[in-house]
């Protein structure tokens, strides 16, 4: 979180915080952070994967 206060466009920190949110079952916050990470770095495969996992945990499926 400290890094994000200094530089909110740091995808790795967003993924880390999103993962922490996911472990705490704060899935909407996790999805928000993963989405921001993807916006800053569309090639961040880990963010895409974890956002999909969080959405699946919420029952959000896209056909």
mmCIF file of N, CA and C in Angstrom:
data_model
loop_
_atom_site.group_PDB
_atom_site.id
_atom_site.type_symbol
_atom_site.label_atom_id
_atom_site.label_comp_id
_atom_site.label_asym_id
_atom_site.label_seq_id
_atom_site.Cartn_x
_atom_site.Cartn_y
_atom_site.Cartn_z
ATOM 1 N N UNK A 1 0.822 -1.197 0.000
ATOM 2 C CA UNK A 1 0.000 0.000 0.000
ATOM 3 C C UNK A 1 0.863 1.257 0.000
ATOM 4 N N UNK A 2 1.999 1.222 0.713
ATOM 5 C CA UNK A 2 2.892 2.385 0.748
ATOM 6 C C UNK A 2 3.394 2.735 -0.650
ATOM 7 N N UNK A 3 3.778 1.723 -1.410
ATOM 8 C CA UNK A 3 4.252 1.973 -2.775
ATOM 9 C C UNK A 3 3.161 2.632 -3.603
ATOM 10 N N UNK A 4 1.918 2.186 -3.424
ATOM 11 C CA UNK A 4 0.815 2.741 -4.205
ATOM 12 C C UNK A 4 0.527 4.188 -3.825
ATOM 13 N N UNK A 5 0.859 4.582 -2.595
ATOM 14 C CA UNK A 5 0.703 5.989 -2.216
ATOM 15 C C UNK A 5 1.699 6.851 -2.981
ATOM 16 N N UNK A 6 2.875 6.280 -3.243
ATOM 17 C CA UNK A 6 3.914 7.016 -3.960
ATOM 18 C C UNK A 6 3.723 6.950 -5.473
ATOM 19 N N UNK A 7 3.244 5.818 -5.978
ATOM 20 C CA UNK A 7 3.072 5.618 -7.422
ATOM 21 C C UNK A 7 1.887 4.691 -7.647
ATOM 22 N N UNK A 8 0.724 5.270 -7.918
ATOM 23 C CA UNK A 8 -0.494 4.464 -8.063
ATOM 24 C C UNK A 8 -0.525 3.671 -9.366
ATOM 25 N N UNK A 9 0.457 3.894 -10.244
ATOM 26 C CA UNK A 9 0.509 3.194 -11.532
ATOM 27 C C UNK A 9 1.563 2.090 -11.500
ATOM 28 N N UNK A 10 1.621 1.336 -10.423
ATOM 29 C CA UNK A 10 2.616 0.280 -10.244
ATOM 30 C C UNK A 10 1.884 -1.065 -10.271
ATOM 31 N N UNK A 11 1.794 -1.706 -11.445
ATOM 32 C CA UNK A 11 0.976 -2.912 -11.590
ATOM 33 C C UNK A 11 1.310 -4.029 -10.603
ATOM 34 N N UNK A 12 2.597 -4.251 -10.332
ATOM 35 C CA UNK A 12 2.960 -5.344 -9.433
ATOM 36 C C UNK A 12 2.410 -5.112 -8.026
ATOM 37 N N UNK A 13 2.432 -3.859 -7.579
ATOM 38 C CA UNK A 13 1.890 -3.543 -6.257
ATOM 39 C C UNK A 13 0.371 -3.704 -6.246
ATOM 40 N N UNK A 14 -0.274 -3.316 -7.343
ATOM 41 C CA UNK A 14 -1.725 -3.491 -7.435
ATOM 42 C C UNK A 14 -2.097 -4.971 -7.404
ATOM 43 N N UNK A 15 -1.320 -5.788 -8.082
ATOM 44 C CA UNK A 15 -1.577 -7.230 -8.075
ATOM 45 C C UNK A 15 -1.377 -7.782 -6.665
ATOM 46 N N UNK A 16 -0.332 -7.335 -5.995
ATOM 47 C CA UNK A 16 -0.083 -7.790 -4.631
ATOM 48 C C UNK A 16 -1.195 -7.406 -3.680
ATOM 49 N N UNK A 17 -1.635 -6.152 -3.762
ATOM 50 C CA UNK A 17 -2.721 -5.721 -2.883
ATOM 51 C C UNK A 17 -4.024 -6.424 -3.250
ATOM 52 N N UNK A 18 -4.260 -6.588 -4.542
ATOM 53 C CA UNK A 18 -5.458 -7.310 -4.965
ATOM 54 C C UNK A 18 -5.470 -8.735 -4.453
ATOM 55 N N UNK A 19 -4.317 -9.366 -4.455
ATOM 56 C CA UNK A 19 -4.202 -10.729 -3.938
ATOM 57 C C UNK A 19 -4.504 -10.754 -2.443
ATOM 58 N N UNK A 20 -4.001 -9.764 -1.718
ATOM 59 C CA UNK A 20 -4.291 -9.682 -0.280
ATOM 60 C C UNK A 20 -5.788 -9.508 -0.050
ATOM 61 N N UNK A 21 -6.422 -8.655 -0.848
ATOM 62 C CA UNK A 21 -7.872 -8.491 -0.742
ATOM 63 C C UNK A 21 -8.586 -9.818 -1.014
ATOM 64 N N UNK A 22 -8.132 -10.532 -2.019
ATOM 65 C CA UNK A 22 -8.773 -11.801 -2.375
ATOM 66 C C UNK A 22 -8.669 -12.803 -1.227
ATOM 67 N N UNK A 23 -7.508 -12.875 -0.589
ATOM 68 C CA UNK A 23 -7.348 -13.785 0.546
ATOM 69 C C UNK A 23 -8.274 -13.411 1.695
ATOM 70 N N UNK A 24 -8.588 -12.115 1.812
ATOM 71 C CA UNK A 24 -9.504 -11.663 2.858
ATOM 72 C C UNK A 24 -10.962 -11.743 2.402
ATOM 73 N N UNK A 25 -11.180 -12.277 1.198
ATOM 74 C CA UNK A 25 -12.508 -12.424 0.593
ATOM 75 C C UNK A 25 -13.160 -11.077 0.296
ATOM 76 N N UNK A 26 -12.347 -10.039 0.122
ATOM 77 C CA UNK A 26 -12.827 -8.729 -0.315
ATOM 78 C C UNK A 26 -12.679 -8.689 -1.835
ATOM 79 N N UNK A 27 -13.530 -9.488 -2.485
ATOM 80 C CA UNK A 27 -13.339 -9.773 -3.901
ATOM 81 C C UNK A 27 -13.581 -8.574 -4.812
ATOM 82 N N UNK A 28 -14.506 -7.715 -4.462
ATOM 83 C CA UNK A 28 -14.750 -6.538 -5.305
ATOM 84 C C UNK A 28 -13.542 -5.604 -5.288
ATOM 85 N N UNK A 29 -12.934 -5.433 -4.121
ATOM 86 C CA UNK A 29 -11.716 -4.613 -4.030
ATOM 87 C C UNK A 29 -10.578 -5.269 -4.799
ATOM 88 N N UNK A 30 -10.492 -6.590 -4.706
ATOM 89 C CA UNK A 30 -9.459 -7.325 -5.440
ATOM 90 C C UNK A 30 -9.626 -7.113 -6.941
ATOM 91 N N UNK A 31 -10.843 -7.250 -7.424
ATOM 92 C CA UNK A 31 -11.120 -7.072 -8.852
ATOM 93 C C UNK A 31 -10.766 -5.654 -9.289
ATOM 94 N N UNK A 32 -11.080 -4.671 -8.460
ATOM 95 C CA UNK A 32 -10.729 -3.283 -8.794
ATOM 96 C C UNK A 32 -9.221 -3.131 -8.981
ATOM 97 N N UNK A 33 -8.435 -3.709 -8.056
ATOM 98 C CA UNK A 33 -6.979 -3.589 -8.168
ATOM 99 C C UNK A 33 -6.444 -4.349 -9.372
ATOM 100 N N UNK A 34 -6.968 -5.533 -9.632
ATOM 101 C CA UNK A 34 -6.505 -6.294 -10.795
ATOM 102 C C UNK A 34 -6.846 -5.552 -12.086
ATOM 103 N N UNK A 35 -8.018 -4.945 -12.128
ATOM 104 C CA UNK A 35 -8.424 -4.182 -13.309
ATOM 105 C C UNK A 35 -7.505 -2.982 -13.528
ATOM 106 N N UNK A 36 -7.157 -2.277 -12.458
ATOM 107 C CA UNK A 36 -6.227 -1.147 -12.580
ATOM 108 C C UNK A 36 -4.867 -1.624 -13.081
ATOM 109 N N UNK A 37 -4.403 -2.751 -12.558
ATOM 110 C CA UNK A 37 -3.111 -3.294 -13.004
ATOM 111 C C UNK A 37 -3.147 -3.597 -14.499
ATOM 112 N N UNK A 38 -4.252 -4.150 -14.970
ATOM 113 C CA UNK A 38 -4.413 -4.465 -16.393
ATOM 114 C C UNK A 38 -4.428 -3.186 -17.227
ATOM 115 N N UNK A 39 -5.067 -2.141 -16.727
ATOM 116 C CA UNK A 39 -5.101 -0.872 -17.457
ATOM 117 C C UNK A 39 -3.696 -0.294 -17.623
ATOM 118 N N UNK A 40 -2.878 -0.406 -16.581
ATOM 119 C CA UNK A 40 -1.513 0.120 -16.647
ATOM 120 C C UNK A 40 -0.582 -0.786 -17.437
ATOM 121 N N UNK A 41 -0.860 -2.094 -17.410
ATOM 122 C CA UNK A 41 -0.014 -3.050 -18.137
ATOM 123 C C UNK A 41 -0.888 -4.186 -18.665
ATOM 124 N N UNK A 42 -1.431 -4.030 -19.877
ATOM 125 C CA UNK A 42 -2.307 -5.059 -20.438
ATOM 126 C C UNK A 42 -1.641 -6.425 -20.599
ATOM 127 N N UNK A 43 -0.327 -6.471 -20.551
ATOM 128 C CA UNK A 43 0.389 -7.747 -20.676
ATOM 129 C C UNK A 43 0.592 -8.439 -19.328
ATOM 130 N N UNK A 44 0.017 -7.894 -18.271
ATOM 131 C CA UNK A 44 0.169 -8.469 -16.927
ATOM 132 C C UNK A 44 -0.728 -9.696 -16.788
ATOM 133 N N UNK A 45 -0.224 -10.822 -17.251
ATOM 134 C CA UNK A 45 -1.011 -12.054 -17.249
ATOM 135 C C UNK A 45 -1.504 -12.466 -15.880
ATOM 136 N N UNK A 46 -0.698 -12.221 -14.861
ATOM 137 C CA UNK A 46 -1.093 -12.589 -13.497
ATOM 138 C C UNK A 46 -2.334 -11.818 -13.065
ATOM 139 N N UNK A 47 -2.435 -10.545 -13.459
ATOM 140 C CA UNK A 47 -3.606 -9.736 -13.117
ATOM 141 C C UNK A 47 -4.854 -10.282 -13.809
ATOM 142 N N UNK A 48 -4.711 -10.649 -15.080
ATOM 143 C CA UNK A 48 -5.844 -11.231 -15.810
ATOM 144 C C UNK A 48 -6.308 -12.523 -15.132
ATOM 145 N N UNK A 49 -5.350 -13.372 -14.788
ATOM 146 C CA UNK A 49 -5.684 -14.657 -14.168
ATOM 147 C C UNK A 49 -6.390 -14.449 -12.832
ATOM 148 N N UNK A 50 -5.818 -13.616 -11.995
ATOM 149 C CA UNK A 50 -6.379 -13.421 -10.659
ATOM 150 C C UNK A 50 -7.730 -12.707 -10.712
ATOM 151 N N UNK A 51 -7.891 -11.790 -11.674
ATOM 152 C CA UNK A 51 -9.199 -11.146 -11.809
ATOM 153 C C UNK A 51 -10.246 -12.180 -12.220
ATOM 154 N N UNK A 52 -9.878 -13.066 -13.120
ATOM 155 C CA UNK A 52 -10.795 -14.130 -13.516
ATOM 156 C C UNK A 52 -11.149 -15.040 -12.358
ATOM 157 N N UNK A 53 -10.167 -15.368 -11.535
ATOM 158 C CA UNK A 53 -10.425 -16.214 -10.368
ATOM 159 C C UNK A 53 -11.364 -15.519 -9.388
ATOM 160 N N UNK A 54 -11.155 -14.229 -9.169
ATOM 161 C CA UNK A 54 -12.019 -13.482 -8.251
ATOM 162 C C UNK A 54 -13.438 -13.397 -8.798
ATOM 163 N N UNK A 55 -13.551 -13.157 -10.088
ATOM 164 C CA UNK A 55 -14.886 -13.103 -10.692
ATOM 165 C C UNK A 55 -15.577 -14.460 -10.610
ATOM 166 N N UNK A 56 -14.827 -15.519 -10.824
ATOM 167 C CA UNK A 56 -15.406 -16.863 -10.724
ATOM 168 C C UNK A 56 -15.881 -17.131 -9.303
ATOM 169 N N UNK A 57 -15.118 -16.681 -8.323
ATOM 170 C CA UNK A 57 -15.505 -16.876 -6.924
ATOM 171 C C UNK A 57 -16.802 -16.138 -6.600
ATOM 172 N N UNK A 58 -17.056 -15.054 -7.323
ATOM 173 C CA UNK A 58 -18.306 -14.314 -7.148
ATOM 174 C C UNK A 58 -19.438 -14.887 -7.998
ATOM 175 N N UNK A 59 -19.122 -15.854 -8.830
ATOM 176 C CA UNK A 59 -20.129 -16.440 -9.706
ATOM 177 C C UNK A 59 -20.341 -15.649 -10.979
ATOM 178 N N UNK A 60 -19.393 -14.780 -11.323
ATOM 179 C CA UNK A 60 -19.492 -13.976 -12.546
ATOM 180 C C UNK A 60 -18.813 -14.723 -13.684
ATOM 181 N N UNK A 61 -19.605 -15.263 -14.563
ATOM 182 C CA UNK A 61 -19.069 -16.006 -15.696
ATOM 183 C C UNK A 61 -19.511 -15.340 -16.985
ATOM 184 N N UNK A 62 -18.623 -15.314 -17.956
ATOM 185 C CA UNK A 62 -18.935 -14.769 -19.276
ATOM 186 C C UNK A 62 -18.909 -15.922 -20.256
ATOM 187 N N UNK A 63 -19.984 -16.053 -21.020
ATOM 188 C CA UNK A 63 -20.046 -17.139 -22.006
ATOM 189 C C UNK A 63 -19.743 -16.613 -23.376
#
